[in-house]
Amino acid sequence: MSSYSGAAARALAPGPVSFTVDVEHPPAPGAGPEEATAPTLRLVDFLDARGIRGTFFTTDEIARATPALVREIAARGHEIGSHGDRHIPLARRAVGEFASGMAAAKARLEDLTGSPVEGFRAPLFSLRPDAAFAIEALHAAGFTYSSSVVPGPAWIGGWPGAPRVPFRWPCGLIECPVPVVRLAGRFLPLLGGMYLRVIPERDASRLASRLAGQMLWTYCHPYDIDTEAPFALWRGLGLFASLMLHYNRAATLRRWTRLAANPAPPLGARLEGATVEVYQWRVQRQGETAKGEKA
C-alpha cells in the first residue's frame, strides 16, 4: 500500500495530491443515477487497493436514487461531501431555493452515513461572483468548507482575483480552490476531469511545475472512467464538448496511478484546523474585474 509520505509523482504533480470524486451521472440521453454506481465503485476499489482515503462529493439525486452506494463509500472509510441538491450552475438558483435545498441534501447524506458532512463542491465549479449568495447559505447550513472556486478567469467562469491557496470567506467558510495553471490567458484545472486525460502527458508534465505552492487535489467523475459507454451528445452541449467529455477515458486511471505514488489525506482532514487568511472581496460594477484583498 502507498503511504502519505510516498515518493512524489513528479511527472504530473509537484507535491502530495488528495483524491476527490464528483459523484453524478452523465447528462446523456437515457442516463440515470443508477448508471453511476458501477464506475463509482471502481474508483472506490482503486483507492482502497492503494490505502488512499478520498472525498466523494455526491449529488442529492444520487443519494436519493442509490442510498446503498453512499452508505458503502462511507463504510469503506472515505469522506462524503455534497455536490449540490441539483446539478446546475449556482447562478441559476434562487437564494431561498438553494438554501433550503442544500439543508435537505446535507441532512440526507448525514442520515445515510451517520457522520457530519463538512464539505461542498459546486456543480461545474460554478461558485463565481455572480453566485456569491451561496457562500453564506452554505455556512448557515453547517458546511465548514467549499471546494468550488476556479481562482481566475476560466473557460467555464472562475473567480478572478481569488487566492490560489485555501482561504476563508468573511462569513467563516473555508474555500479550497481548484489547483490551476495559466494557459492562453485562462486558468486550467490540470489535475482533473477531462483535462487530466485530454492534455497529452508530456505537456501535462511540462506544465505541472506551475502548480507549486497550491494545495493539490485531483478530481474525476464516474463517467471519466466508463470506457464502455457509447458516445452520445450530452444535453445542453455541442458536438465538440461532447467529444472531449468522451475522449481518452482509458487514460484517467493510468494517470491517477501516477498521482497515487504521493497521496494526501482527504480534503476535510487537510483543512481541519488549518490557519488560512480571510479573502475580502467586493461586488464588482459592470465592466470591472472582480478584485479581492487579503485581510
mmCIF file of N, CA and C in Angstrom, residues 24 58-62 82-90 93 97-98 100-106 121-124:
data_model
loop_
_atom_site.group_PDB
_atom_site.id
_atom_site.type_symbol
_atom_site.label_atom_id
_atom_site.label_comp_id
_atom_site.label_asym_id
_atom_site.label_seq_id
_atom_site.Cartn_x
_atom_site.Cartn_y
_atom_site.Cartn_z
ATOM 1 N N GLU A 24 -21.866 11.972 -9.838
ATOM 2 C CA GLU A 24 -23.035 12.428 -10.586
ATOM 3 C C GLU A 24 -23.202 11.497 -11.770
ATOM 4 N N THR A 58 -21.177 14.122 -3.514
ATOM 5 C CA THR A 58 -22.299 13.358 -4.056
ATOM 6 C C THR A 58 -23.526 14.240 -4.250
ATOM 7 N N THR A 59 -24.146 14.160 -5.421
ATOM 8 C CA THR A 59 -25.371 14.921 -5.648
ATOM 9 C C THR A 59 -26.527 14.319 -4.854
ATOM 10 N N ASP A 60 -27.514 15.159 -4.568
ATOM 11 C CA ASP A 60 -28.694 14.667 -3.857
ATOM 12 C C ASP A 60 -29.461 13.669 -4.722
ATOM 13 N N GLU A 61 -29.390 13.849 -6.028
ATOM 14 C CA GLU A 61 -30.049 12.915 -6.938
ATOM 15 C C GLU A 61 -29.476 11.508 -6.779
ATOM 16 N N ILE A 62 -28.167 11.402 -6.672
ATOM 17 C CA ILE A 62 -27.524 10.108 -6.440
ATOM 18 C C ILE A 62 -27.913 9.561 -5.072
ATOM 19 N N SER A 82 -21.053 17.070 -0.238
ATOM 20 C CA SER A 82 -22.213 17.327 -1.094
ATOM 21 C C SER A 82 -21.780 17.965 -2.406
ATOM 22 N N HIS A 83 -22.384 17.498 -3.480
ATOM 23 C CA HIS A 83 -22.166 18.078 -4.811
ATOM 24 C C HIS A 83 -23.408 18.839 -5.264
ATOM 25 N N GLY A 84 -24.234 19.200 -4.282
ATOM 26 C CA GLY A 84 -25.403 20.013 -4.587
ATOM 27 C C GLY A 84 -26.698 19.231 -4.553
ATOM 28 N N ASP A 85 -27.782 19.951 -4.296
ATOM 29 C CA ASP A 85 -29.096 19.314 -4.349
ATOM 30 C C ASP A 85 -29.566 19.161 -5.790
ATOM 31 N N ARG A 86 -29.059 20.031 -6.674
ATOM 32 C CA ARG A 86 -29.348 19.940 -8.108
ATOM 33 C C ARG A 86 -28.055 20.236 -8.859
ATOM 34 N N HIS A 87 -27.815 19.510 -9.942
ATOM 35 C CA HIS A 87 -26.557 19.696 -10.675
ATOM 36 C C HIS A 87 -26.743 20.731 -11.781
ATOM 37 N N ILE A 88 -26.883 21.981 -11.342
ATOM 38 C CA ILE A 88 -26.976 23.108 -12.271
ATOM 39 C C ILE A 88 -26.120 24.239 -11.711
ATOM 40 N N PRO A 89 -25.658 25.175 -12.564
ATOM 41 C CA PRO A 89 -24.812 26.264 -12.076
ATOM 42 C C PRO A 89 -25.495 27.070 -10.975
ATOM 43 N N LEU A 90 -24.713 27.500 -10.000
ATOM 44 C CA LEU A 90 -25.274 28.205 -8.850
ATOM 45 C C LEU A 90 -25.963 29.504 -9.243
ATOM 46 N N ARG A 93 -29.711 29.625 -9.580
ATOM 47 C CA ARG A 93 -30.529 29.284 -8.432
ATOM 48 C C ARG A 93 -31.064 30.535 -7.751
ATOM 49 N N GLU A 97 -34.351 29.019 -2.513
ATOM 50 C CA GLU A 97 -34.439 27.647 -3.020
ATOM 51 C C GLU A 97 -33.131 26.905 -2.783
ATOM 52 N N PHE A 98 -32.015 27.586 -3.048
ATOM 53 C CA PHE A 98 -30.717 26.954 -2.846
ATOM 54 C C PHE A 98 -30.493 26.640 -1.373
ATOM 55 N N SER A 100 -32.630 26.141 1.126
ATOM 56 C CA SER A 100 -33.455 25.037 1.634
ATOM 57 C C SER A 100 -33.052 23.715 0.999
ATOM 58 N N GLY A 101 -32.707 23.750 -0.296
ATOM 59 C CA GLY A 101 -32.294 22.525 -0.971
ATOM 60 C C GLY A 101 -31.007 21.964 -0.414
ATOM 61 N N MET A 102 -30.060 22.845 -0.094
ATOM 62 C CA MET A 102 -28.784 22.366 0.446
ATOM 63 C C MET A 102 -28.934 21.842 1.869
ATOM 64 N N ALA A 103 -29.795 22.470 2.654
ATOM 65 C CA ALA A 103 -30.028 21.968 4.012
ATOM 66 C C ALA A 103 -30.594 20.555 3.963
ATOM 67 N N ALA A 104 -31.529 20.327 3.032
ATOM 68 C CA ALA A 104 -32.129 18.995 2.902
ATOM 69 C C ALA A 104 -31.122 17.981 2.371
ATOM 70 N N ALA A 105 -30.305 18.387 1.388
ATOM 71 C CA ALA A 105 -29.315 17.470 0.815
ATOM 72 C C ALA A 105 -28.273 17.075 1.853
ATOM 73 N N LYS A 106 -27.831 18.028 2.645
ATOM 74 C CA LYS A 106 -26.847 17.746 3.691
ATOM 75 C C LYS A 106 -27.427 16.786 4.724
ATOM 76 N N ARG A 121 -18.967 20.886 -2.942
ATOM 77 C CA ARG A 121 -18.382 21.266 -4.227
ATOM 78 C C ARG A 121 -19.506 21.676 -5.163
ATOM 79 N N ALA A 122 -19.406 22.871 -5.701
ATOM 80 C CA ALA A 122 -20.445 23.373 -6.594
ATOM 81 C C ALA A 122 -20.441 22.621 -7.916
ATOM 82 N N PRO A 123 -21.612 22.336 -8.467
ATOM 83 C CA PRO A 123 -21.657 21.784 -9.820
ATOM 84 C C PRO A 123 -20.896 22.690 -10.785
ATOM 85 N N LEU A 124 -20.060 22.096 -11.596
ATOM 86 C CA LEU A 124 -19.315 22.807 -12.636
ATOM 87 C C LEU A 124 -18.386 23.883 -12.063
#
